[in-house]
Backbone as ProteinMPNN parsed JSONL, in Angstrom:
{"seq_chain_A": "XXXXXXXXXXXXXXXXXXXXXXXXXXXXXXXXXXXXXXXXXXXXXXXXXXXXXXXXXXXXXXXXXXXXXXX", "coords_chain_A": {"N_chain_A": [[7.791, 21.06, -2.124], [9.114, 23.407, -1.442], [7.784, 25.325, -3.01], [5.275, 25.297, -1.839], [5.828, 26.267, 0.726], [6.704, 28.784, -0.03], [4.304, 29.858, -1.088], [2.783, 29.903, 1.266], [4.245, 31.737, 2.807], [4.021, 34.04, 1.181], [1.209, 34.392, 0.84], [0.191, 34.434, 3.427], [1.989, 35.002, 5.71], [3.658, 37.295, 4.988], [1.688, 39.031, 4.088], [0.088, 39.693, 6.267], [1.611, 41.08, 8.106], [2.541, 43.396, 10.728], [3.177, 40.659, 12.948], [1.755, 40.026, 16.091], [2.246, 38.126, 18.037], [3.632, 34.85, 18.665], [1.642, 32.989, 19.027], [-0.464, 34.094, 17.561], [0.519, 33.725, 14.975], [0.596, 30.925, 14.897], [-2.153, 30.252, 15.123], [-3.177, 31.499, 12.813], [-1.756, 30.037, 10.927], [-2.813, 27.443, 11.278], [-5.445, 27.93, 10.442], [-4.936, 28.635, 7.78], [-3.851, 26.261, 6.736], [-6.074, 24.586, 7.003], [-7.852, 25.881, 5.216], [-6.323, 25.606, 2.843], [-6.223, 22.828, 2.494], [-8.909, 22.107, 2.402], [-10.761, 24.031, 1.259], [-9.776, 25.67, -0.857], [-9.814, 26.518, -4.335], [-8.79, 24.345, -6.823], [-6.777, 24.077, -9.621], [-5.981, 21.704, -10.928], [-7.962, 20.043, -10.219], [-10.26, 20.528, -11.655], [-11.068, 23.067, -10.885], [-12.401, 22.92, -8.399], [-12.86, 22.539, -4.86], [-10.513, 20.673, -2.814], [-11.87, 19.137, -0.845], [-14.489, 18.962, -1.87], [-13.985, 17.633, -4.279], [-13.002, 15.182, -3.335], [-15.25, 14.234, -1.947], [-17.048, 13.928, -4.083], [-15.693, 11.992, -5.562], [-15.746, 9.742, -3.804], [-18.493, 9.407, -3.628], [-19.14, 8.664, -6.242], [-17.708, 6.336, -6.477], [-18.571, 4.291, -4.767], [-18.321, 1.352, -2.825], [-19.39, -1.716, -4.174], [-22.142, -3.628, -3.073], [-21.691, -6.743, -1.429], [-22.587, -9.774, -2.891], [-24.427, -12.296, -1.678], [-25.048, -15.707, -1.737], [-27.418, -18.135, -0.987], [-27.457, -21.538, -0.343]], "CA_chain_A": [[7.682, 21.572, -0.772], [9.548, 24.795, -1.405], [6.76, 26.201, -3.56], [4.205, 25.372, -0.844], [6.3, 27.192, 1.761], [6.69, 30.107, -0.646], [2.906, 30.301, -1.096], [2.414, 30.183, 2.66], [4.877, 32.999, 3.207], [3.48, 35.138, 0.393], [-0.225, 34.582, 1.04], [-0.21, 34.594, 4.826], [2.941, 35.633, 6.624], [4.041, 38.647, 4.568], [0.497, 39.839, 3.865], [-0.543, 40.106, 7.524], [2.598, 41.639, 9.03], [3.398, 42.692, 11.69], [2.523, 39.696, 13.823], [1.865, 40.472, 17.482], [2.736, 37.054, 18.9], [3.794, 33.538, 18.053], [0.319, 32.36, 19.064], [-1.231, 34.605, 16.423], [1.046, 33.044, 13.786], [0.167, 29.528, 14.971], [-3.585, 30.188, 14.82], [-3.332, 31.832, 11.396], [-1.219, 28.909, 10.161], [-3.803, 26.37, 11.33], [-6.559, 28.328, 9.575], [-4.448, 28.588, 6.403], [-3.735, 24.847, 6.359], [-7.434, 24.096, 6.828], [-8.336, 26.434, 3.948], [-5.532, 25.036, 1.748], [-6.572, 21.415, 2.317], [-10.339, 21.859, 2.301], [-11.64, 24.98, 0.573], [-9.223, 26.394, -2.014], [-10.117, 25.962, -5.649], [-7.555, 23.762, -7.341], [-6.826, 23.961, -11.07], [-5.84, 20.311, -11.347], [-9.188, 19.327, -9.829], [-11.361, 21.188, -12.367], [-11.428, 24.28, -10.129], [-13.237, 22.654, -7.236], [-12.043, 22.382, -3.66], [-10.125, 19.286, -2.556], [-12.915, 18.439, -0.089], [-15.596, 18.667, -2.786], [-13.504, 16.629, -5.221], [-12.939, 13.908, -2.626], [-16.625, 13.79, -1.692], [-17.592, 13.463, -5.363], [-15.004, 10.737, -5.894], [-16.272, 8.643, -2.993], [-19.896, 9.205, -3.983], [-19.176, 7.961, -7.526], [-16.978, 5.075, -6.39], [-18.984, 3.544, -3.589], [-18.12, -0.087, -3.012], [-20.585, -2.474, -4.524], [-22.483, -4.567, -1.99], [-21.356, -8.137, -1.674], [-23.739, -10.616, -3.2], [-24.319, -13.589, -1.015], [-26.016, -16.699, -2.206], [-27.703, -19.196, -0.015], [-27.701, -22.809, -1.021]], "C_chain_A": [[8.07, 23.046, -0.727], [8.495, 25.741, -1.961], [5.588, 26.341, -2.594], [4.592, 26.341, 0.273], [6.31, 28.613, 1.22], [5.282, 30.681, -0.708], [2.458, 30.712, 0.3], [2.99, 31.523, 3.102], [4.258, 34.183, 2.477], [2.029, 35.425, 0.749], [-0.606, 34.877, 2.488], [0.776, 35.455, 5.619], [3.258, 37.071, 6.228], [2.838, 39.573, 4.449], [-0.075, 40.395, 5.164], [0.453, 40.654, 8.549], [2.088, 42.941, 9.61], [2.57, 41.765, 12.582], [2.771, 40.118, 15.266], [2.416, 39.397, 18.407], [2.9, 35.771, 18.093], [2.456, 32.804, 18.01], [-0.536, 32.817, 17.891], [-0.781, 33.941, 15.129], [0.573, 31.592, 13.764], [-1.313, 29.384, 14.611], [-3.83, 30.475, 13.345], [-2.832, 30.693, 10.514], [-2.214, 27.75, 10.142], [-4.993, 26.682, 10.428], [-6.163, 28.246, 8.103], [-4.37, 27.14, 5.912], [-5.117, 24.244, 6.145], [-8.003, 24.593, 5.499], [-7.642, 25.75, 2.764], [-5.954, 23.601, 1.456], [-8.043, 21.169, 2.04], [-11.079, 22.751, 1.316], [-11.073, 25.615, -0.7], [-9.621, 25.712, -3.313], [-8.807, 25.545, -6.294], [-7.696, 23.525, -8.839], [-6.741, 22.534, -11.581], [-7.085, 19.484, -11.018], [-10.412, 19.982, -10.456], [-11.933, 22.371, -11.588], [-12.516, 24.037, -9.092], [-12.306, 22.473, -6.038], [-11.64, 20.918, -3.484], [-11.201, 18.502, -1.797], [-14.085, 18.055, -0.994], [-15.204, 17.573, -3.776], [-13.483, 15.247, -4.568], [-14.341, 13.363, -2.359], [-17.269, 13.247, -2.967], [-16.989, 12.12, -5.746], [-15.615, 9.571, -5.11], [-17.746, 8.371, -3.277], [-20.011, 8.386, -5.274], [-18.54, 6.581, -7.462], [-17.306, 4.313, -5.112], [-18.771, 2.059, -3.835], [-19.451, -0.779, -3.302], [-20.888, -3.459, -3.396], [-22.119, -5.998, -2.398], [-22.638, -8.927, -1.908], [-23.503, -11.944, -2.516], [-25.401, -14.51, -1.547], [-26.218, -17.732, -1.118], [-28.014, -20.464, -0.798], [-28.356, -23.797, -0.12]], "O_chain_A": [[7.422, 23.84, -0.045], [8.323, 26.844, -1.443], [4.967, 27.402, -2.535], [3.769, 27.144, 0.713], [5.959, 29.551, 1.937], [5.081, 31.86, -0.414], [1.827, 31.754, 0.479], [2.292, 32.341, 3.702], [3.997, 35.22, 3.088], [1.657, 36.583, 0.94], [-1.631, 35.511, 2.737], [0.414, 36.514, 6.132], [3.137, 37.976, 7.054], [2.958, 40.775, 4.685], [-0.669, 41.473, 5.157], [0.153, 40.684, 9.742], [1.226, 43.558, 8.984], [1.422, 42.056, 12.918], [3.88, 40.523, 15.616], [2.99, 39.712, 19.449], [2.373, 35.635, 16.989], [2.175, 32.078, 17.057], [-1.254, 32.014, 17.294], [-1.61, 33.626, 14.275], [0.189, 31.087, 12.709], [-1.678, 28.476, 13.865], [-4.606, 29.772, 12.697], [-3.419, 30.414, 9.469], [-2.431, 27.14, 9.095], [-5.493, 25.801, 9.73], [-6.967, 27.831, 7.268], [-4.783, 26.84, 4.792], [-5.315, 23.472, 5.207], [-8.574, 23.811, 4.739], [-8.298, 25.361, 1.797], [-6.034, 23.203, 0.294], [-8.397, 20.124, 1.494], [-11.952, 22.265, 0.598], [-11.848, 26.058, -1.548], [-9.747, 24.489, -3.379], [-7.837, 26.304, -6.306], [-8.628, 22.851, -9.278], [-7.378, 22.199, -12.579], [-7.232, 18.357, -11.491], [-11.486, 19.991, -9.854], [-13.135, 22.635, -11.632], [-13.43, 24.845, -8.929], [-11.102, 22.277, -6.202], [-12.342, 20.021, -3.951], [-11.418, 17.324, -2.08], [-14.611, 16.947, -0.894], [-16.004, 16.687, -4.075], [-13.898, 14.261, -5.177], [-14.589, 12.169, -2.525], [-17.954, 12.225, -2.934], [-17.696, 11.22, -6.201], [-15.958, 8.539, -5.687], [-18.197, 7.23, -3.177], [-20.877, 7.518, -5.387], [-18.814, 5.739, -8.317], [-16.42, 3.761, -4.461], [-19.017, 1.568, -4.936], [-20.488, -0.444, -2.73], [-19.972, -4.056, -2.831], [-22.233, -6.385, -3.561], [-23.633, -8.757, -1.203], [-22.503, -12.621, -2.754], [-26.538, -14.095, -1.771], [-25.281, -18.134, -0.428], [-28.746, -20.443, -1.787], [-28.633, -24.922, -0.535]]}, "name": "protein", "num_of_chains": 1, "seq": "XXXXXXXXXXXXXXXXXXXXXXXXXXXXXXXXXXXXXXXXXXXXXXXXXXXXXXXXXXXXXXXXXXXXXXX"}
C-alpha cells in the first residue's frame, strides 16, 4: 500500500503542483485511479494493461456449455 501511495504522490500530486482546489485534486485522483486500474502497462502482465489482460483471460476461459441429454 505504501508503494502505491508513493507512486500516486510522485506521478500525480507532486508533478502537477500547485493545485488550485480540493475538487481539482479529487478529479485528478479519479482519473489517475481509472488509468492505473485500466490502461497502464503492467510488467507482471506481459506489459499489457490490466483491462486487456482481464479481457483476454475471460475470452480464453469461457465456461463450457452444459451438455444436457434427453432420455
